[in-house]
Amino acid sequence: MRMKWIWLAALFGLSLSLSCQRKEQSRDPGAAQRLKIVTTVAPITSIVENVAGDKAGVSGIIPEGVNSHTFEPAPSDSRLLSGAQLMILNGLDLETPTLKLAQANLPQGASIYSLGEKTITEAEYIYDFSFPKEQGHPNPHLWLNPAYAMRYATLVRDELIRLDPKNKSAYEQNTAQFVKKLETLDQATKDAIQTIPANNRRLLTYHDSWPYFVRRYGFQVIGAVQPSDFADPSPKEVIRLIEQIRKEKVPAVFGSEVFPSPVLEQIAREGKSRYIDKLRDDELPGKPGDPQHSYIGMMIENMTIMFEALGGSAEALKKVDPTPVAGSHADYRRKN
Ligand SMILES: [Zn+2]
């Protein structure tokens, strides 16, 4: 009788410890051994999250909703950097202060991987009103072109495999699935653009994020209002833009969530055009964990707003699933 109780107690103890172990594993599968990656703006974090799934830790430093072009990381971000093995950034001079902090604080042997310079050649860089050639900083918004986002994803995949070969097959699978989704997005964009009257396929924006998008889809950027120092445009420039909008009968002009612009609003009013201030180039819609809180979700939202305002339909984009291919695992920061 007594033996039986001892056995039962032992079995109970064993199953208790097994179930504790299981809980521990499901909460954090091998967190200590996982590759730790620091990223910068949210669309890049989302692309890396799609490739990494739960096999690597991914933390974005630049909060959603700030001006990423002038963002200065806090000295306390050095702690996050000092525990990372890899930093992935857009490059093309977008995140210079964050890059400097990374260079000073990443541990020895850690890598810095800049995507933009590996995606297009210098001859393909775009310089324009907000990013003039004489200042030497090309327009960095490559990710708004889904073909470049595909390239970003495959570059990230190869770098993750190089540093963490044991998860090679997961990185390959995730990337293949993600690129397939991006191809669907690309085709849906082409289909949706066909519904916009040809004469309306023109963009006037406040923040100058769209030239690489336009390069792919045959739109025309008729202007970006924001000067290179992120101040307001000169009165002369404002008058020129109003006249252009009136003459060309542009149906809508676009501001962005991050840069509220009374000046663009005035330009739209006087040019008798609609003013829409909802575009985003590095702030994802919804909140972390929502299906639309992703790079693809951001593109769908932008294009829906744009295409409908220009007299087209965004119906084709509804079939694109924005959810990250291997779930939401990255740490995103939000502007407080
Ligand atoms: Zn931007």
Tab-separated table of C-alpha atoms and ligand atoms in Angstrom:
chain	number	residue	atom	x	y	z
A	1	MET	CA	0.000	0.000	0.000
A	2	ARG	CA	2.696	2.431	1.039
A	3	MET	CA	4.758	1.627	-2.084
A	4	LYS	CA	1.757	2.495	-4.228
A	5	TRP	CA	1.484	5.969	-2.678
A	6	ILE	CA	5.187	6.618	-3.192
A	7	TRP	CA	4.824	5.636	-6.855
A	8	LEU	CA	1.809	7.850	-7.302
A	9	ALA	CA	3.575	10.786	-5.681
A	10	ALA	CA	6.630	10.251	-7.878
A	11	LEU	CA	4.491	10.072	-11.002
A	12	PHE	CA	2.619	13.195	-9.994
A	13	GLY	CA	5.899	15.040	-9.385
A	14	LEU	CA	7.261	13.900	-12.734
A	15	SER	CA	4.215	15.000	-14.675
A	16	LEU	CA	4.219	18.335	-12.823
A	17	SER	CA	7.817	19.013	-13.748
A	18	LEU	CA	7.190	17.954	-17.364
A	19	SER	CA	4.240	20.291	-17.685
A	20	CYS	CA	6.273	23.143	-16.176
A	21	GLN	CA	8.993	22.477	-18.698
A	22	ARG	CA	6.509	22.500	-21.533
A	23	LYS	CA	5.093	25.823	-20.370
A	24	GLU	CA	8.590	27.274	-20.211
A	25	GLN	CA	9.305	26.136	-23.763
A	26	SER	CA	6.079	27.422	-25.272
A	27	ARG	CA	6.571	30.831	-23.648
A	28	ASP	CA	10.003	31.329	-25.106
A	29	PRO	CA	11.393	28.745	-27.488
A	30	GLY	CA	15.124	28.891	-26.985
A	31	ALA	CA	15.116	32.669	-26.554
A	32	ALA	CA	18.649	32.735	-25.211
A	33	GLN	CA	20.073	31.096	-28.335
A	34	ARG	CA	18.029	33.096	-30.826
A	35	LEU	CA	19.701	35.556	-33.161
A	36	LYS	CA	18.984	39.092	-31.896
A	37	ILE	CA	18.294	41.631	-34.616
A	38	VAL	CA	17.771	45.358	-34.259
A	39	THR	CA	15.968	47.165	-37.076
A	40	THR	CA	15.034	50.807	-37.652
A	41	VAL	CA	11.706	51.940	-39.215
A	42	ALA	CA	8.532	49.833	-38.926
A	43	PRO	CA	8.253	48.700	-42.605
A	44	ILE	CA	11.801	47.306	-42.409
A	45	THR	CA	10.950	45.677	-39.062
A	46	SER	CA	7.896	44.105	-40.726
A	47	ILE	CA	9.891	42.761	-43.687
A	48	VAL	CA	12.463	41.258	-41.286
A	49	GLU	CA	9.644	39.852	-39.114
A	50	ASN	CA	8.145	38.120	-42.163
A	51	VAL	CA	11.477	36.447	-42.940
A	52	ALA	CA	12.451	35.621	-39.340
A	53	GLY	CA	9.103	34.416	-37.967
A	54	ASP	CA	9.748	33.251	-34.399
A	55	LYS	CA	13.270	32.003	-35.136
A	56	ALA	CA	14.999	35.312	-34.336
A	57	GLY	CA	14.277	38.245	-32.010
A	58	VAL	CA	13.465	41.427	-33.941
A	59	SER	CA	13.284	44.892	-32.295
A	60	GLY	CA	12.624	48.157	-34.131
A	61	ILE	CA	14.336	51.254	-32.724
A	62	ILE	CA	12.608	54.091	-34.612
A	63	PRO	CA	9.081	54.553	-33.196
A	64	GLU	CA	6.124	54.598	-35.558
A	65	GLY	CA	4.751	58.094	-36.046
A	66	VAL	CA	8.008	60.064	-35.628
A	67	ASN	CA	9.901	61.839	-38.406
A	68	SER	CA	12.261	58.996	-39.229
A	69	HIS	CA	14.491	61.280	-41.311
A	70	THR	CA	15.547	63.338	-38.305
A	71	PHE	CA	15.058	60.770	-35.509
A	72	GLU	CA	17.778	60.660	-32.850
A	73	PRO	CA	17.857	57.488	-30.746
A	74	ALA	CA	18.032	57.856	-26.963
A	75	PRO	CA	21.367	57.059	-25.283
A	76	SER	CA	19.498	54.245	-23.471
A	77	ASP	CA	19.006	52.491	-26.849
A	78	SER	CA	22.685	51.587	-26.590
A	79	ARG	CA	21.628	48.798	-24.193
A	80	LEU	CA	19.409	47.181	-26.829
A	81	LEU	CA	22.189	47.502	-29.390
A	82	SER	CA	24.816	46.030	-27.092
A	83	GLY	CA	22.824	42.774	-26.921
A	84	ALA	CA	22.280	42.410	-30.686
A	85	GLN	CA	24.217	40.381	-33.242
A	86	LEU	CA	22.806	42.126	-36.289
A	87	MET	CA	21.454	45.519	-37.211
A	88	ILE	CA	19.377	45.805	-40.382
A	89	LEU	CA	18.631	49.249	-41.732
A	90	ASN	CA	17.259	50.859	-44.881
A	91	GLY	CA	20.401	52.890	-45.498
A	92	LEU	CA	20.786	55.577	-48.188
A	93	ASP	CA	21.355	57.997	-45.281
A	94	LEU	CA	17.848	57.564	-43.800
A	95	GLU	CA	18.944	56.547	-40.301
A	96	THR	CA	22.328	58.206	-39.823
A	97	PRO	CA	22.071	58.967	-36.035
A	98	THR	CA	20.811	55.422	-35.301
A	99	LEU	CA	23.590	53.956	-37.446
A	100	LYS	CA	26.184	55.972	-35.486
A	101	LEU	CA	24.821	54.759	-32.153
A	102	ALA	CA	24.919	51.192	-33.511
A	103	GLN	CA	28.526	51.548	-34.671
A	104	ALA	CA	29.491	52.672	-31.161
A	105	ASN	CA	27.471	50.087	-29.227
A	106	LEU	CA	27.052	46.830	-31.128
A	107	PRO	CA	29.193	44.102	-29.568
A	108	GLN	CA	32.346	42.965	-31.301
A	109	GLY	CA	31.620	40.664	-34.230
A	110	ALA	CA	28.089	42.010	-34.783
A	111	SER	CA	27.099	43.018	-38.325
A	112	ILE	CA	25.441	46.075	-39.788
A	113	TYR	CA	23.435	45.305	-42.902
A	114	SER	CA	22.159	48.152	-45.061
A	115	LEU	CA	19.522	47.149	-47.623
A	116	GLY	CA	19.097	50.153	-49.932
A	117	GLU	CA	22.641	50.184	-51.306
A	118	LYS	CA	22.372	46.457	-52.137
A	119	THR	CA	19.023	46.851	-53.882
A	120	ILE	CA	19.708	49.455	-56.561
A	121	THR	CA	22.824	50.891	-58.190
A	122	GLU	CA	23.929	54.492	-57.760
A	123	ALA	CA	22.715	55.194	-61.296
A	124	GLU	CA	19.211	54.224	-60.130
A	125	TYR	CA	19.184	56.568	-57.097
A	126	ILE	CA	16.554	59.290	-57.366
A	127	TYR	CA	17.365	62.894	-56.402
A	128	ASP	CA	14.550	65.417	-56.438
A	129	PHE	CA	13.040	68.475	-54.787
A	130	SER	CA	13.176	67.172	-51.197
A	131	PHE	CA	16.408	65.198	-51.751
A	132	PRO	CA	18.492	67.428	-54.046
A	133	LYS	CA	21.635	65.989	-55.624
A	134	GLU	CA	23.834	68.816	-54.366
A	135	GLN	CA	23.202	67.665	-50.780
A	136	GLY	CA	24.348	64.176	-51.674
A	137	HIS	CA	21.530	62.198	-49.993
A	138	PRO	CA	19.359	60.204	-52.426
A	139	ASN	CA	15.656	59.731	-51.821
A	140	PRO	CA	15.724	56.721	-49.458
A	141	HIS	CA	12.100	55.479	-49.791
A	142	LEU	CA	12.859	52.326	-51.788
A	143	TRP	CA	10.512	50.116	-49.766
A	144	LEU	CA	7.410	51.788	-51.205
A	145	ASN	CA	8.185	49.917	-54.437
A	146	PRO	CA	7.053	46.301	-53.777
A	147	ALA	CA	9.683	44.958	-56.215
A	148	TYR	CA	12.378	46.505	-54.035
A	149	ALA	CA	10.632	45.101	-50.941
A	150	MET	CA	11.004	41.627	-52.518
A	151	ARG	CA	14.719	42.287	-52.909
A	152	TYR	CA	14.914	43.485	-49.285
A	153	ALA	CA	13.291	40.218	-48.168
A	154	THR	CA	15.718	37.986	-50.078
A	155	LEU	CA	18.710	40.004	-48.862
A	156	VAL	CA	17.477	39.636	-45.267
A	157	ARG	CA	16.949	35.892	-45.813
A	158	ASP	CA	20.534	35.408	-47.021
A	159	GLU	CA	21.999	37.410	-44.153
A	160	LEU	CA	19.924	35.511	-41.565
A	161	ILE	CA	21.006	32.172	-43.074
A	162	ARG	CA	24.644	33.299	-42.982
A	163	LEU	CA	24.455	34.156	-39.270
A	164	ASP	CA	22.015	31.444	-38.192
A	165	PRO	CA	22.308	28.473	-40.573
A	166	LYS	CA	20.400	26.084	-38.270
A	167	ASN	CA	17.148	27.885	-39.190
A	168	LYS	CA	17.889	27.977	-42.908
A	169	SER	CA	14.791	26.074	-43.997
A	170	ALA	CA	12.426	28.252	-41.923
A	171	TYR	CA	13.962	31.444	-43.345
A	172	GLU	CA	13.691	30.048	-46.866
A	173	GLN	CA	10.080	28.973	-46.422
A	174	ASN	CA	8.990	32.236	-44.824
A	175	THR	CA	10.684	34.291	-47.529
A	176	ALA	CA	9.180	32.246	-50.352
A	177	GLN	CA	5.702	32.744	-48.866
A	178	PHE	CA	6.280	36.438	-48.270
A	179	VAL	CA	7.629	37.080	-51.776
A	180	LYS	CA	4.587	35.300	-53.179
A	181	LYS	CA	2.356	37.687	-51.225
A	182	LEU	CA	4.364	40.632	-52.500
A	183	GLU	CA	3.883	39.382	-56.054
A	184	THR	CA	0.118	39.266	-55.428
A	185	LEU	CA	0.308	42.819	-54.060
A	186	ASP	CA	2.285	43.937	-57.103
A	187	GLN	CA	-0.197	42.425	-59.571
A	188	ALA	CA	-3.212	43.773	-57.638
A	189	THR	CA	-1.611	47.236	-57.717
A	190	LYS	CA	-1.161	47.040	-61.481
A	191	ASP	CA	-4.794	45.912	-61.889
A	192	ALA	CA	-6.129	48.651	-59.601
A	193	ILE	CA	-4.151	51.366	-61.394
A	194	GLN	CA	-5.883	50.433	-64.659
A	195	THR	CA	-9.142	51.642	-63.080
A	196	ILE	CA	-7.773	55.184	-62.549
A	197	PRO	CA	-8.406	57.540	-65.499
A	198	ALA	CA	-5.014	57.902	-67.243
A	199	ASN	CA	-5.019	61.650	-66.818
A	200	ASN	CA	-5.394	61.311	-63.027
A	201	ARG	CA	-2.372	59.058	-62.495
A	202	ARG	CA	-0.435	61.918	-60.990
A	203	LEU	CA	0.717	62.515	-57.467
A	204	LEU	CA	1.276	65.668	-55.531
A	205	THR	CA	2.353	64.815	-52.016
A	206	TYR	CA	3.698	66.669	-49.021
A	207	HIS	CA	6.357	64.188	-47.904
A	208	ASP	CA	8.415	62.945	-50.840
A	209	SER	CA	8.057	59.160	-50.414
A	210	TRP	CA	6.707	57.966	-53.755
A	211	PRO	CA	9.223	58.322	-56.596
A	212	TYR	CA	10.302	54.643	-56.543
A	213	PHE	CA	6.657	53.512	-56.414
A	214	VAL	CA	5.951	55.749	-59.375
A	215	ARG	CA	8.946	54.309	-61.219
A	216	ARG	CA	7.332	50.877	-61.125
A	217	TYR	CA	3.725	51.744	-61.887
A	218	GLY	CA	3.916	54.531	-64.438
A	219	PHE	CA	2.503	57.263	-62.265
A	220	GLN	CA	3.871	60.752	-62.491
A	221	VAL	CA	5.027	62.731	-59.449
A	222	ILE	CA	4.055	66.303	-60.243
A	223	GLY	CA	5.538	67.588	-57.035
A	224	ALA	CA	6.502	67.038	-53.445
A	225	VAL	CA	6.068	70.057	-51.258
A	226	GLN	CA	8.395	69.394	-48.359
A	227	PRO	CA	11.809	71.038	-48.773
A	228	SER	CA	14.961	69.148	-47.872
A	229	ASP	CA	15.170	70.784	-44.435
A	230	PHE	CA	11.620	69.571	-43.538
A	231	ALA	CA	10.437	73.186	-43.181
A	232	ASP	CA	7.542	74.724	-45.119
A	233	PRO	CA	7.926	75.583	-48.816
A	234	SER	CA	8.548	79.178	-49.890
A	235	PRO	CA	5.565	81.403	-50.874
A	236	LYS	CA	6.830	81.379	-54.464
A	237	GLU	CA	6.794	77.570	-54.537
A	238	VAL	CA	3.300	77.545	-53.005
A	239	ILE	CA	1.946	79.824	-55.758
A	240	ARG	CA	3.630	77.740	-58.449
A	241	LEU	CA	2.011	74.543	-57.114
A	242	ILE	CA	-1.456	76.118	-56.873
A	243	GLU	CA	-1.209	77.221	-60.499
A	244	GLN	CA	-0.030	73.772	-61.587
A	245	ILE	CA	-2.913	71.998	-59.805
A	246	ARG	CA	-5.462	74.369	-61.356
A	247	LYS	CA	-3.991	73.985	-64.816
A	248	GLU	CA	-3.651	70.205	-64.696
A	249	LYS	CA	-6.932	69.671	-62.775
A	250	VAL	CA	-5.376	67.306	-60.232
A	251	PRO	CA	-8.293	65.722	-58.329
A	252	ALA	CA	-6.496	65.194	-54.996
A	253	VAL	CA	-3.289	66.073	-53.189
A	254	PHE	CA	-1.865	63.977	-50.392
A	255	GLY	CA	-0.448	64.815	-47.007
A	256	SER	CA	0.821	62.272	-44.533
A	257	GLU	CA	-0.058	61.211	-41.015
A	258	VAL	CA	3.376	62.088	-39.699
A	259	PHE	CA	3.642	65.562	-41.239
A	260	PRO	CA	0.438	67.583	-40.776
A	261	SER	CA	0.669	70.391	-43.331
A	262	PRO	CA	-1.578	73.471	-43.274
A	263	VAL	CA	0.400	74.697	-46.295
A	264	LEU	CA	-0.538	71.698	-48.441
A	265	GLU	CA	-4.115	72.073	-47.248
A	266	GLN	CA	-4.062	75.676	-48.459
A	267	ILE	CA	-2.512	74.641	-51.789
A	268	ALA	CA	-5.292	72.078	-52.269
A	269	ARG	CA	-8.044	74.538	-51.340
A	270	GLU	CA	-6.812	77.250	-53.670
A	271	GLY	CA	-6.067	74.750	-56.418
A	272	LYS	CA	-9.659	73.427	-56.049
A	273	SER	CA	-8.406	69.944	-55.331
A	274	ARG	CA	-9.203	67.558	-52.464
A	275	TYR	CA	-6.743	67.391	-49.585
A	276	ILE	CA	-6.165	63.990	-47.998
A	277	ASP	CA	-3.731	63.771	-45.108
A	278	LYS	CA	-3.648	60.044	-44.476
A	279	LEU	CA	-0.667	58.617	-46.379
A	280	ARG	CA	2.085	56.877	-44.437
A	281	ASP	CA	5.541	55.808	-45.465
A	282	ASP	CA	6.833	54.276	-42.260
A	283	GLU	CA	3.917	54.056	-39.831
A	284	LEU	CA	1.940	50.816	-40.074
A	285	PRO	CA	-1.863	50.851	-39.727
A	286	GLY	CA	-3.501	49.366	-36.627
A	287	LYS	CA	-1.420	48.196	-33.693
A	288	PRO	CA	1.128	45.376	-33.281
A	289	GLY	CA	-0.660	42.033	-33.543
A	290	ASP	CA	-3.397	43.356	-35.876
A	291	PRO	CA	-3.342	41.651	-39.306
A	292	GLN	CA	-2.986	45.001	-41.113
A	293	HIS	CA	-0.077	46.097	-38.907
A	294	SER	CA	2.457	45.072	-41.554
A	295	TYR	CA	4.334	46.371	-44.572
A	296	ILE	CA	1.699	44.900	-46.908
A	297	GLY	CA	-1.114	46.334	-44.747
A	298	MET	CA	0.469	49.786	-45.034
A	299	MET	CA	0.744	49.515	-48.823
A	300	ILE	CA	-2.882	48.370	-49.180
A	301	GLU	CA	-4.086	51.269	-47.034
A	302	ASN	CA	-2.020	53.865	-48.937
A	303	MET	CA	-3.139	52.638	-52.320
A	304	THR	CA	-6.788	52.384	-51.320
A	305	ILE	CA	-6.718	56.020	-50.184
A	306	MET	CA	-4.792	57.193	-53.238
A	307	PHE	CA	-6.539	55.260	-55.977
A	308	GLU	CA	-10.088	56.008	-54.757
A	309	ALA	CA	-9.283	59.726	-54.447
A	310	LEU	CA	-7.936	59.742	-58.017
A	311	GLY	CA	-11.141	58.265	-59.393
A	312	GLY	CA	-10.178	54.583	-59.475
A	313	SER	CA	-11.161	51.480	-57.520
A	314	ALA	CA	-9.064	49.636	-54.939
A	315	GLU	CA	-11.179	46.476	-55.220
A	316	ALA	CA	-8.258	44.389	-56.594
A	317	LEU	CA	-6.268	45.061	-53.419
A	318	LYS	CA	-8.893	43.479	-51.185
A	319	LYS	CA	-7.714	39.990	-52.110
A	320	VAL	CA	-4.236	40.632	-50.726
A	321	ASP	CA	-3.742	39.229	-47.214
A	322	PRO	CA	-1.591	41.613	-45.140
A	323	THR	CA	-0.894	39.222	-42.222
A	324	PRO	CA	2.804	38.465	-41.549
A	325	VAL	CA	3.505	35.000	-43.000
A	326	ALA	CA	4.808	33.462	-39.773
A	327	GLY	CA	2.841	35.543	-37.259
A	328	SER	CA	3.562	38.782	-35.367
A	329	HIS	CA	6.645	38.433	-33.196
A	330	ALA	CA	8.652	41.654	-33.552
A	331	ASP	CA	8.853	44.430	-30.957
A	332	TYR	CA	7.591	47.663	-32.454
A	333	ARG	CA	7.850	51.023	-30.794
A	334	ARG	CA	5.136	53.637	-30.935
A	335	LYS	CA	5.448	57.363	-30.467
A	336	ASN	CA	4.166	58.184	-26.953
B	1	ZN	ZN	9.926	59.342	-45.247
